[in-house]
Amino acid sequence: MPHTLHDPRISILARNIEVDDLASQAITDVVNARADARLGLATGSTPIGVYDRLAAAWRDGKVSFSQVHTFNLDEYCGLPSTHPDSFAFYMWHHLFGRTDFDPGKINLIAGDAADPTAEARRYGERFARQKCDLQLLGIGENGHIGFNEPGSPAEGRTRVVRLEPSTRAANQKTLRVLKETPESAITIGIADILQAKSIIVIAKGPAKAEAVRKAIKDRPNSTCPASFLRYHPDVHWMLDADAAGLLGAQA
Ligand code: F6R
């Protein structure tokens, strides 16, 4: 079936902290409209400021996350949730442990599962039963979303993937303990991501500008997996000026 192409909403913010403000406000609005909202969450360096603001909003009594259900996008294979380089650890450190999220409503991928393929199936089925009210995404320098690397199909589902050398190199700088980025991960697929009711993509810095341009300007194609977001009717790109630098005047 041919997909309809949609133009995303694009917000270009002068300073990167304004991206954090806008994204955290959008998340807070969703949760205040539906106390038991389903949130799809990302890791990486870009959302850290967003999570800082969510923690502050909770401290200030502006929002409660106690009924929210969360689903993370991805996890490195081989790492238990207690490992400082796991995405589970990141989420507890930056968000869950600083707010009132209910541990029973937090859904994370078990990176240390003995059978990663079976874990991908378990998590994918759980994810597919929910429809996220809001999916928060970052974007890789190579255009990946989640760990759907270039070559990933729009129909892709939750699965074990090998990480590209460029992704492993980009993520190297965020490692706390490991010397090298793991070679493989479990990721939600692009088709899973597209199930969300609404999607926010945040990007900061000039290293993301080319991937952002391809994702927004090119026809959807698997060399830039984020370009498949054009198939979704409610995508809001929140960009700092550097990440938006190649979009041209009309954006
Ligand atoms: C993280 C994820 C990745 C990151 C992307 C950008 O859960 O799924 O797609 O969003 O690699 O990472 P940063 O924000 O570190 O540049």
PDB file of C-alpha atoms and ligand atoms in Angstrom:
ATOM      1  CA  MET A   1       0.000   0.000   0.000  1.00  0.00           C
ATOM      2  CA  PRO A   2       1.506   3.383  -0.929  1.00  0.00           C
ATOM      3  CA  HIS A   3       2.207   5.661   1.996  1.00  0.00           C
ATOM      4  CA  THR A   4       0.916   9.211   2.187  1.00  0.00           C
ATOM      5  CA  LEU A   5       3.683  11.743   2.731  1.00  0.00           C
ATOM      6  CA  HIS A   6       3.178  14.342   5.438  1.00  0.00           C
ATOM      7  CA  ASP A   7       5.001  17.583   6.089  1.00  0.00           C
ATOM      8  CA  PRO A   8       6.280  17.691   9.648  1.00  0.00           C
ATOM      9  CA  ARG A   9       6.007  20.610  12.007  1.00  0.00           C
ATOM     10  CA  ILE A  10       9.437  22.195  12.449  1.00  0.00           C
ATOM     11  CA  SER A  11      10.512  24.447  15.325  1.00  0.00           C
ATOM     12  CA  ILE A  12      13.921  26.053  15.027  1.00  0.00           C
ATOM     13  CA  LEU A  13      15.170  27.436  18.310  1.00  0.00           C
ATOM     14  CA  ALA A  14      17.960  29.966  18.623  1.00  0.00           C
ATOM     15  CA  ARG A  15      19.554  28.216  21.602  1.00  0.00           C
ATOM     16  CA  ASN A  16      19.781  24.509  22.268  1.00  0.00           C
ATOM     17  CA  ILE A  17      18.311  24.835  25.777  1.00  0.00           C
ATOM     18  CA  GLU A  18      15.120  26.104  24.159  1.00  0.00           C
ATOM     19  CA  VAL A  19      14.832  22.667  22.527  1.00  0.00           C
ATOM     20  CA  ASP A  20      14.839  21.201  26.030  1.00  0.00           C
ATOM     21  CA  ASP A  21      12.172  23.657  27.170  1.00  0.00           C
ATOM     22  CA  LEU A  22       9.875  22.985  24.216  1.00  0.00           C
ATOM     23  CA  ALA A  23      10.215  19.197  24.314  1.00  0.00           C
ATOM     24  CA  SER A  24       9.774  18.930  28.075  1.00  0.00           C
ATOM     25  CA  GLN A  25       6.722  21.191  27.936  1.00  0.00           C
ATOM     26  CA  ALA A  26       5.187  19.014  25.197  1.00  0.00           C
ATOM     27  CA  ILE A  27       5.756  15.882  27.292  1.00  0.00           C
ATOM     28  CA  THR A  28       4.335  17.532  30.403  1.00  0.00           C
ATOM     29  CA  ASP A  29       1.266  18.636  28.431  1.00  0.00           C
ATOM     30  CA  VAL A  30       0.632  15.064  27.247  1.00  0.00           C
ATOM     31  CA  VAL A  31       0.924  13.683  30.778  1.00  0.00           C
ATOM     32  CA  ASN A  32      -1.271  16.418  32.253  1.00  0.00           C
ATOM     33  CA  ALA A  33      -3.910  15.624  29.619  1.00  0.00           C
ATOM     34  CA  ARG A  34      -3.739  11.866  30.263  1.00  0.00           C
ATOM     35  CA  ALA A  35      -2.354  10.788  33.627  1.00  0.00           C
ATOM     36  CA  ASP A  36      -1.699   7.234  32.416  1.00  0.00           C
ATOM     37  CA  ALA A  37      -0.085   8.337  29.142  1.00  0.00           C
ATOM     38  CA  ARG A  38       2.165   5.962  27.248  1.00  0.00           C
ATOM     39  CA  LEU A  39       5.529   7.585  26.574  1.00  0.00           C
ATOM     40  CA  GLY A  40       8.184   6.234  24.216  1.00  0.00           C
ATOM     41  CA  LEU A  41      11.572   7.437  25.432  1.00  0.00           C
ATOM     42  CA  ALA A  42      15.054   7.799  23.979  1.00  0.00           C
ATOM     43  CA  THR A  43      18.531   7.929  25.487  1.00  0.00           C
ATOM     44  CA  GLY A  44      21.716   9.619  24.223  1.00  0.00           C
ATOM     45  CA  SER A  45      23.173  13.029  24.946  1.00  0.00           C
ATOM     46  CA  THR A  46      20.383  15.060  23.316  1.00  0.00           C
ATOM     47  CA  PRO A  47      17.487  14.274  25.740  1.00  0.00           C
ATOM     48  CA  ILE A  48      19.479  14.841  28.956  1.00  0.00           C
ATOM     49  CA  GLY A  49      18.352  18.474  29.227  1.00  0.00           C
ATOM     50  CA  VAL A  50      14.766  17.435  28.500  1.00  0.00           C
ATOM     51  CA  TYR A  51      14.879  14.929  31.350  1.00  0.00           C
ATOM     52  CA  ASP A  52      16.440  17.543  33.659  1.00  0.00           C
ATOM     53  CA  ARG A  53      13.463  19.785  32.993  1.00  0.00           C
ATOM     54  CA  LEU A  54      10.942  16.977  33.522  1.00  0.00           C
ATOM     55  CA  ALA A  55      12.559  16.248  36.875  1.00  0.00           C
ATOM     56  CA  ALA A  56      12.330  19.948  37.758  1.00  0.00           C
ATOM     57  CA  ALA A  57       8.684  20.116  36.663  1.00  0.00           C
ATOM     58  CA  TRP A  58       7.915  17.170  38.953  1.00  0.00           C
ATOM     59  CA  ARG A  59       9.816  18.764  41.874  1.00  0.00           C
ATOM     60  CA  ASP A  60       7.856  21.959  41.313  1.00  0.00           C
ATOM     61  CA  GLY A  61       4.551  20.071  41.430  1.00  0.00           C
ATOM     62  CA  LYS A  62       3.705  20.819  37.806  1.00  0.00           C
ATOM     63  CA  VAL A  63       3.302  17.177  36.759  1.00  0.00           C
ATOM     64  CA  SER A  64       3.098  13.671  38.176  1.00  0.00           C
ATOM     65  CA  PHE A  65       4.400  10.614  36.336  1.00  0.00           C
ATOM     66  CA  SER A  66       3.050   8.059  38.806  1.00  0.00           C
ATOM     67  CA  GLN A  67       0.556   6.563  36.360  1.00  0.00           C
ATOM     68  CA  VAL A  68       2.610   6.942  33.176  1.00  0.00           C
ATOM     69  CA  HIS A  69       3.766   3.866  31.288  1.00  0.00           C
ATOM     70  CA  THR A  70       7.158   4.169  29.591  1.00  0.00           C
ATOM     71  CA  PHE A  71       8.782   2.240  26.776  1.00  0.00           C
ATOM     72  CA  ASN A  72      12.400   2.764  25.821  1.00  0.00           C
ATOM     73  CA  LEU A  73      13.503   2.531  22.253  1.00  0.00           C
ATOM     74  CA  ASP A  74      16.579   0.411  22.493  1.00  0.00           C
ATOM     75  CA  GLU A  75      19.300  -1.213  24.593  1.00  0.00           C
ATOM     76  CA  TYR A  76      22.807  -2.520  24.079  1.00  0.00           C
ATOM     77  CA  CYS A  77      23.103  -6.303  23.987  1.00  0.00           C
ATOM     78  CA  GLY A  78      25.080  -7.852  26.804  1.00  0.00           C
ATOM     79  CA  LEU A  79      24.588  -5.183  29.478  1.00  0.00           C
ATOM     80  CA  PRO A  80      22.496  -5.744  32.613  1.00  0.00           C
ATOM     81  CA  SER A  81      20.324  -2.838  33.759  1.00  0.00           C
ATOM     82  CA  THR A  82      22.794  -2.155  36.585  1.00  0.00           C
ATOM     83  CA  HIS A  83      25.660  -1.523  34.144  1.00  0.00           C
ATOM     84  CA  PRO A  84      26.508   2.205  34.023  1.00  0.00           C
ATOM     85  CA  ASP A  85      26.613   2.109  30.225  1.00  0.00           C
ATOM     86  CA  SER A  86      23.217   0.459  29.814  1.00  0.00           C
ATOM     87  CA  PHE A  87      20.309   2.568  28.642  1.00  0.00           C
ATOM     88  CA  ALA A  88      18.320   1.263  31.609  1.00  0.00           C
ATOM     89  CA  PHE A  89      20.911   2.781  33.963  1.00  0.00           C
ATOM     90  CA  TYR A  90      20.808   6.034  31.983  1.00  0.00           C
ATOM     91  CA  MET A  91      17.030   6.248  32.355  1.00  0.00           C
ATOM     92  CA  TRP A  92      17.137   5.717  36.114  1.00  0.00           C
ATOM     93  CA  HIS A  93      19.984   8.186  36.458  1.00  0.00           C
ATOM     94  CA  HIS A  94      18.549  10.974  34.304  1.00  0.00           C
ATOM     95  CA  LEU A  95      14.799  10.578  34.772  1.00  0.00           C
ATOM     96  CA  PHE A  96      13.138   7.731  36.607  1.00  0.00           C
ATOM     97  CA  GLY A  97      15.177   7.995  39.808  1.00  0.00           C
ATOM     98  CA  ARG A  98      14.544  11.738  40.065  1.00  0.00           C
ATOM     99  CA  THR A  99      10.769  11.647  39.703  1.00  0.00           C
ATOM    100  CA  ASP A 100       7.736   9.599  40.777  1.00  0.00           C
ATOM    101  CA  PHE A 101       7.608   7.103  37.901  1.00  0.00           C
ATOM    102  CA  ASP A 102       6.199   3.760  39.112  1.00  0.00           C
ATOM    103  CA  PRO A 103       8.813   1.010  38.535  1.00  0.00           C
ATOM    104  CA  GLY A 104       5.952  -1.359  37.661  1.00  0.00           C
ATOM    105  CA  LYS A 105       5.004   0.813  34.700  1.00  0.00           C
ATOM    106  CA  ILE A 106       8.514   1.228  33.292  1.00  0.00           C
ATOM    107  CA  ASN A 107       9.269  -1.006  30.320  1.00  0.00           C
ATOM    108  CA  LEU A 108      12.914  -1.592  29.472  1.00  0.00           C
ATOM    109  CA  ILE A 109      14.690  -4.080  27.255  1.00  0.00           C
ATOM    110  CA  ALA A 110      16.774  -6.674  29.100  1.00  0.00           C
ATOM    111  CA  GLY A 111      20.140  -6.160  27.455  1.00  0.00           C
ATOM    112  CA  ASP A 112      21.613  -9.153  29.276  1.00  0.00           C
ATOM    113  CA  ALA A 113      18.898 -11.600  28.184  1.00  0.00           C
ATOM    114  CA  ALA A 114      20.421 -15.007  27.438  1.00  0.00           C
ATOM    115  CA  ASP A 115      18.481 -15.111  24.169  1.00  0.00           C
ATOM    116  CA  PRO A 116      18.432 -11.591  22.651  1.00  0.00           C
ATOM    117  CA  THR A 117      16.169 -12.673  19.792  1.00  0.00           C
ATOM    118  CA  ALA A 118      13.567 -13.976  22.251  1.00  0.00           C
ATOM    119  CA  GLU A 119      13.917 -10.767  24.310  1.00  0.00           C
ATOM    120  CA  ALA A 120      13.359  -8.676  21.172  1.00  0.00           C
ATOM    121  CA  ARG A 121      10.198 -10.690  20.469  1.00  0.00           C
ATOM    122  CA  ARG A 122       8.944 -10.324  24.065  1.00  0.00           C
ATOM    123  CA  TYR A 123       9.554  -6.585  24.157  1.00  0.00           C
ATOM    124  CA  GLY A 124       8.262  -5.995  20.635  1.00  0.00           C
ATOM    125  CA  GLU A 125       4.981  -7.760  21.438  1.00  0.00           C
ATOM    126  CA  ARG A 126       4.586  -5.747  24.630  1.00  0.00           C
ATOM    127  CA  PHE A 127       5.345  -2.513  22.798  1.00  0.00           C
ATOM    128  CA  ALA A 128       2.952  -3.315  19.963  1.00  0.00           C
ATOM    129  CA  ARG A 129       0.061  -3.837  22.412  1.00  0.00           C
ATOM    130  CA  GLN A 130       0.413  -0.197  23.458  1.00  0.00           C
ATOM    131  CA  LYS A 131       0.080   2.837  21.315  1.00  0.00           C
ATOM    132  CA  CYS A 132       2.422   5.511  22.608  1.00  0.00           C
ATOM    133  CA  ASP A 133       0.724   8.873  23.044  1.00  0.00           C
ATOM    134  CA  LEU A 134       4.084  10.465  22.431  1.00  0.00           C
ATOM    135  CA  GLN A 135       7.321   9.030  21.116  1.00  0.00           C
ATOM    136  CA  LEU A 136      10.474  11.054  21.831  1.00  0.00           C
ATOM    137  CA  LEU A 137      13.306  10.473  19.367  1.00  0.00           C
ATOM    138  CA  GLY A 138      16.841  11.662  18.772  1.00  0.00           C
ATOM    139  CA  ILE A 139      18.535  11.200  15.422  1.00  0.00           C
ATOM    140  CA  GLY A 140      21.928   9.699  14.658  1.00  0.00           C
ATOM    141  CA  GLU A 141      24.482  11.476  12.478  1.00  0.00           C
ATOM    142  CA  ASN A 142      23.812   8.745   9.925  1.00  0.00           C
ATOM    143  CA  GLY A 143      20.048   9.290  10.092  1.00  0.00           C
ATOM    144  CA  HIS A 144      19.205   6.418  12.405  1.00  0.00           C
ATOM    145  CA  ILE A 145      16.205   6.511  14.750  1.00  0.00           C
ATOM    146  CA  GLY A 146      16.303   4.101  17.640  1.00  0.00           C
ATOM    147  CA  PHE A 147      19.049   1.827  16.378  1.00  0.00           C
ATOM    148  CA  ASN A 148      17.463   1.471  12.949  1.00  0.00           C
ATOM    149  CA  GLU A 149      20.648   2.001  11.001  1.00  0.00           C
ATOM    150  CA  PRO A 150      20.792   2.936   7.290  1.00  0.00           C
ATOM    151  CA  GLY A 151      19.343   0.056   5.284  1.00  0.00           C
ATOM    152  CA  SER A 152      16.539  -0.528   7.789  1.00  0.00           C
ATOM    153  CA  PRO A 153      13.112  -0.909   6.179  1.00  0.00           C
ATOM    154  CA  ALA A 154      10.043   1.139   7.028  1.00  0.00           C
ATOM    155  CA  GLU A 155       8.280  -2.142   7.860  1.00  0.00           C
ATOM    156  CA  GLY A 156      10.992  -3.174  10.350  1.00  0.00           C
ATOM    157  CA  ARG A 157       9.929  -4.470  13.742  1.00  0.00           C
ATOM    158  CA  THR A 158      11.698  -4.918  17.065  1.00  0.00           C
ATOM    159  CA  ARG A 159      14.832  -6.969  16.568  1.00  0.00           C
ATOM    160  CA  VAL A 160      18.521  -7.495  17.269  1.00  0.00           C
ATOM    161  CA  VAL A 161      20.743  -5.268  15.129  1.00  0.00           C
ATOM    162  CA  ARG A 162      24.456  -4.739  14.560  1.00  0.00           C
ATOM    163  CA  LEU A 163      25.592  -1.178  15.097  1.00  0.00           C
ATOM    164  CA  GLU A 164      27.408   0.704  12.366  1.00  0.00           C
ATOM    165  CA  PRO A 165      31.034   1.660  13.027  1.00  0.00           C
ATOM    166  CA  SER A 166      30.004   5.340  12.827  1.00  0.00           C
ATOM    167  CA  THR A 167      27.315   4.827  15.482  1.00  0.00           C
ATOM    168  CA  ARG A 168      29.745   2.952  17.720  1.00  0.00           C
ATOM    169  CA  ALA A 169      32.260   5.787  17.315  1.00  0.00           C
ATOM    170  CA  ALA A 170      29.643   8.491  18.005  1.00  0.00           C
ATOM    171  CA  ASN A 171      28.455   6.691  21.146  1.00  0.00           C
ATOM    172  CA  GLN A 172      31.999   6.036  22.380  1.00  0.00           C
ATOM    173  CA  LYS A 173      32.166   9.481  23.948  1.00  0.00           C
ATOM    174  CA  THR A 174      29.130   8.837  26.135  1.00  0.00           C
ATOM    175  CA  LEU A 175      30.492   5.642  27.711  1.00  0.00           C
ATOM    176  CA  ARG A 176      31.137   5.718  31.448  1.00  0.00           C
ATOM    177  CA  VAL A 177      32.875   2.386  31.983  1.00  0.00           C
ATOM    178  CA  LEU A 178      33.173   0.391  28.766  1.00  0.00           C
ATOM    179  CA  LYS A 179      36.168   1.033  26.518  1.00  0.00           C
ATOM    180  CA  GLU A 180      34.190   0.265  23.354  1.00  0.00           C
ATOM    181  CA  THR A 181      30.557   0.607  22.345  1.00  0.00           C
ATOM    182  CA  PRO A 182      28.850  -2.810  22.170  1.00  0.00           C
ATOM    183  CA  GLU A 183      28.548  -4.285  18.678  1.00  0.00           C
ATOM    184  CA  SER A 184      24.865  -5.087  18.812  1.00  0.00           C
ATOM    185  CA  ALA A 185      21.635  -3.850  20.310  1.00  0.00           C
ATOM    186  CA  ILE A 186      17.914  -4.534  20.450  1.00  0.00           C
ATOM    187  CA  THR A 187      15.820  -1.797  18.889  1.00  0.00           C
ATOM    188  CA  ILE A 188      12.166  -1.039  18.329  1.00  0.00           C
ATOM    189  CA  GLY A 189      11.592  -1.067  14.556  1.00  0.00           C
ATOM    190  CA  ILE A 190      10.541   1.808  12.351  1.00  0.00           C
ATOM    191  CA  ALA A 191       7.064   0.330  11.925  1.00  0.00           C
ATOM    192  CA  ASP A 192       6.784   0.214  15.718  1.00  0.00           C
ATOM    193  CA  ILE A 193       7.871   3.851  16.020  1.00  0.00           C
ATOM    194  CA  LEU A 194       5.296   4.902  13.426  1.00  0.00           C
ATOM    195  CA  GLN A 195       2.493   3.438  15.600  1.00  0.00           C
ATOM    196  CA  ALA A 196       2.813   6.324  18.072  1.00  0.00           C
ATOM    197  CA  LYS A 197       0.033   8.909  18.112  1.00  0.00           C
ATOM    198  CA  SER A 198       2.576  11.725  17.953  1.00  0.00           C
ATOM    199  CA  ILE A 199       6.334  11.945  17.568  1.00  0.00           C
ATOM    200  CA  ILE A 200       8.870  14.555  18.670  1.00  0.00           C
ATOM    201  CA  VAL A 201      12.374  14.486  17.226  1.00  0.00           C
ATOM    202  CA  ILE A 202      15.013  16.577  18.957  1.00  0.00           C
ATOM    203  CA  ALA A 203      18.365  17.410  17.374  1.00  0.00           C
ATOM    204  CA  LYS A 204      21.141  19.763  18.363  1.00  0.00           C
ATOM    205  CA  GLY A 205      24.458  20.758  16.843  1.00  0.00           C
ATOM    206  CA  PRO A 206      25.955  20.921  13.363  1.00  0.00           C
ATOM    207  CA  ALA A 207      26.837  17.209  13.274  1.00  0.00           C
ATOM    208  CA  LYS A 208      23.112  16.456  12.917  1.00  0.00           C
ATOM    209  CA  ALA A 209      22.404  19.014  10.170  1.00  0.00           C
ATOM    210  CA  GLU A 210      22.879  16.717   7.181  1.00  0.00           C
ATOM    211  CA  ALA A 211      20.813  13.886   8.671  1.00  0.00           C
ATOM    212  CA  VAL A 212      18.059  16.370   9.552  1.00  0.00           C
ATOM    213  CA  ARG A 213      18.102  17.795   6.026  1.00  0.00           C
ATOM    214  CA  LYS A 214      17.843  14.349   4.428  1.00  0.00           C
ATOM    215  CA  ALA A 215      15.103  13.258   6.803  1.00  0.00           C
ATOM    216  CA  ILE A 216      12.956  16.305   6.102  1.00  0.00           C
ATOM    217  CA  LYS A 217      13.765  17.117   2.477  1.00  0.00           C
ATOM    218  CA  ASP A 218      14.455  13.799   0.742  1.00  0.00           C
ATOM    219  CA  ARG A 219      11.853  11.281  -0.292  1.00  0.00           C
ATOM    220  CA  PRO A 220      11.678   8.553   2.343  1.00  0.00           C
ATOM    221  CA  ASN A 221      14.389   5.999   1.764  1.00  0.00           C
ATOM    222  CA  SER A 222      16.344   3.560   3.872  1.00  0.00           C
ATOM    223  CA  THR A 223      19.687   5.349   3.487  1.00  0.00           C
ATOM    224  CA  CYS A 224      18.247   7.828   5.996  1.00  0.00           C
ATOM    225  CA  PRO A 225      15.858   5.856   8.222  1.00  0.00           C
ATOM    226  CA  ALA A 226      14.536   9.060   9.837  1.00  0.00           C
ATOM    227  CA  SER A 227      13.119  10.014   6.431  1.00  0.00           C
ATOM    228  CA  PHE A 228      10.415   7.363   7.004  1.00  0.00           C
ATOM    229  CA  LEU A 229       8.960   9.701   9.621  1.00  0.00           C
ATOM    230  CA  ARG A 230       7.361  11.487   6.646  1.00  0.00           C
ATOM    231  CA  TYR A 231       4.839   8.616   6.684  1.00  0.00           C
ATOM    232  CA  HIS A 232       3.544   9.824  10.054  1.00  0.00           C
ATOM    233  CA  PRO A 233       0.942  12.616  10.202  1.00  0.00           C
ATOM    234  CA  ASP A 234       2.051  14.157  13.513  1.00  0.00           C
ATOM    235  CA  VAL A 235       5.817  14.662  13.730  1.00  0.00           C
ATOM    236  CA  HIS A 236       7.316  17.740  15.353  1.00  0.00           C
ATOM    237  CA  TRP A 237      11.012  18.411  14.790  1.00  0.00           C
ATOM    238  CA  MET A 238      12.548  20.553  17.545  1.00  0.00           C
ATOM    239  CA  LEU A 239      15.920  21.787  16.332  1.00  0.00           C
ATOM    240  CA  ASP A 240      18.545  24.214  17.425  1.00  0.00           C
ATOM    241  CA  ALA A 241      19.865  26.576  14.770  1.00  0.00           C
ATOM    242  CA  ASP A 242      22.922  24.408  14.068  1.00  0.00           C
ATOM    243  CA  ALA A 243      20.943  21.210  13.524  1.00  0.00           C
ATOM    244  CA  ALA A 244      18.579  23.151  11.235  1.00  0.00           C
ATOM    245  CA  GLY A 245      21.477  24.766   9.393  1.00  0.00           C
ATOM    246  CA  LEU A 246      21.000  22.942   6.085  1.00  0.00           C
ATOM    247  CA  LEU A 247      17.223  23.247   5.830  1.00  0.00           C
ATOM    248  CA  GLY A 248      17.248  26.504   3.895  1.00  0.00           C
ATOM    249  CA  ALA A 249      15.099  29.548   4.351  1.00  0.00           C
ATOM    250  CA  GLN A 250      11.668  27.995   3.893  1.00  0.00           C
ATOM    251  CA  ALA A 251      11.768  25.735   6.969  1.00  0.00           C
TER     252      ALA A 251
HETATM  253  C1  F6R B   1      18.856   6.434  21.798  1.00  0.00           C
HETATM  254  C2  F6R B   1      18.606   6.246  20.369  1.00  0.00           C
HETATM  255  C3  F6R B   1      19.451   6.894  19.327  1.00  0.00           C
HETATM  256  C4  F6R B   1      19.842   8.333  19.650  1.00  0.00           C
HETATM  257  C5  F6R B   1      20.766   8.882  18.564  1.00  0.00           C
HETATM  258  C6  F6R B   1      21.260  10.278  18.900  1.00  0.00           C
HETATM  259  O1  F6R B   1      17.923   5.721  22.569  1.00  0.00           O
HETATM  260  O2  F6R B   1      17.722   5.537  20.044  1.00  0.00           O
HETATM  261  O3  F6R B   1      18.761   6.857  18.099  1.00  0.00           O
HETATM  262  O4  F6R B   1      18.693   9.118  19.754  1.00  0.00           O
HETATM  263  O5  F6R B   1      21.876   8.042  18.421  1.00  0.00           O
HETATM  264  O6  F6R B   1      22.086  10.204  20.023  1.00  0.00           O
HETATM  265  P1  F6R B   1      22.646  11.518  20.712  1.00  0.00           P
HETATM  266  O7  F6R B   1      21.501  12.202  21.346  1.00  0.00           O
HETATM  267  O8  F6R B   1      23.624  11.001  21.744  1.00  0.00           O
HETATM  268  O9  F6R B   1      23.308  12.331  19.654  1.00  0.00           O
END
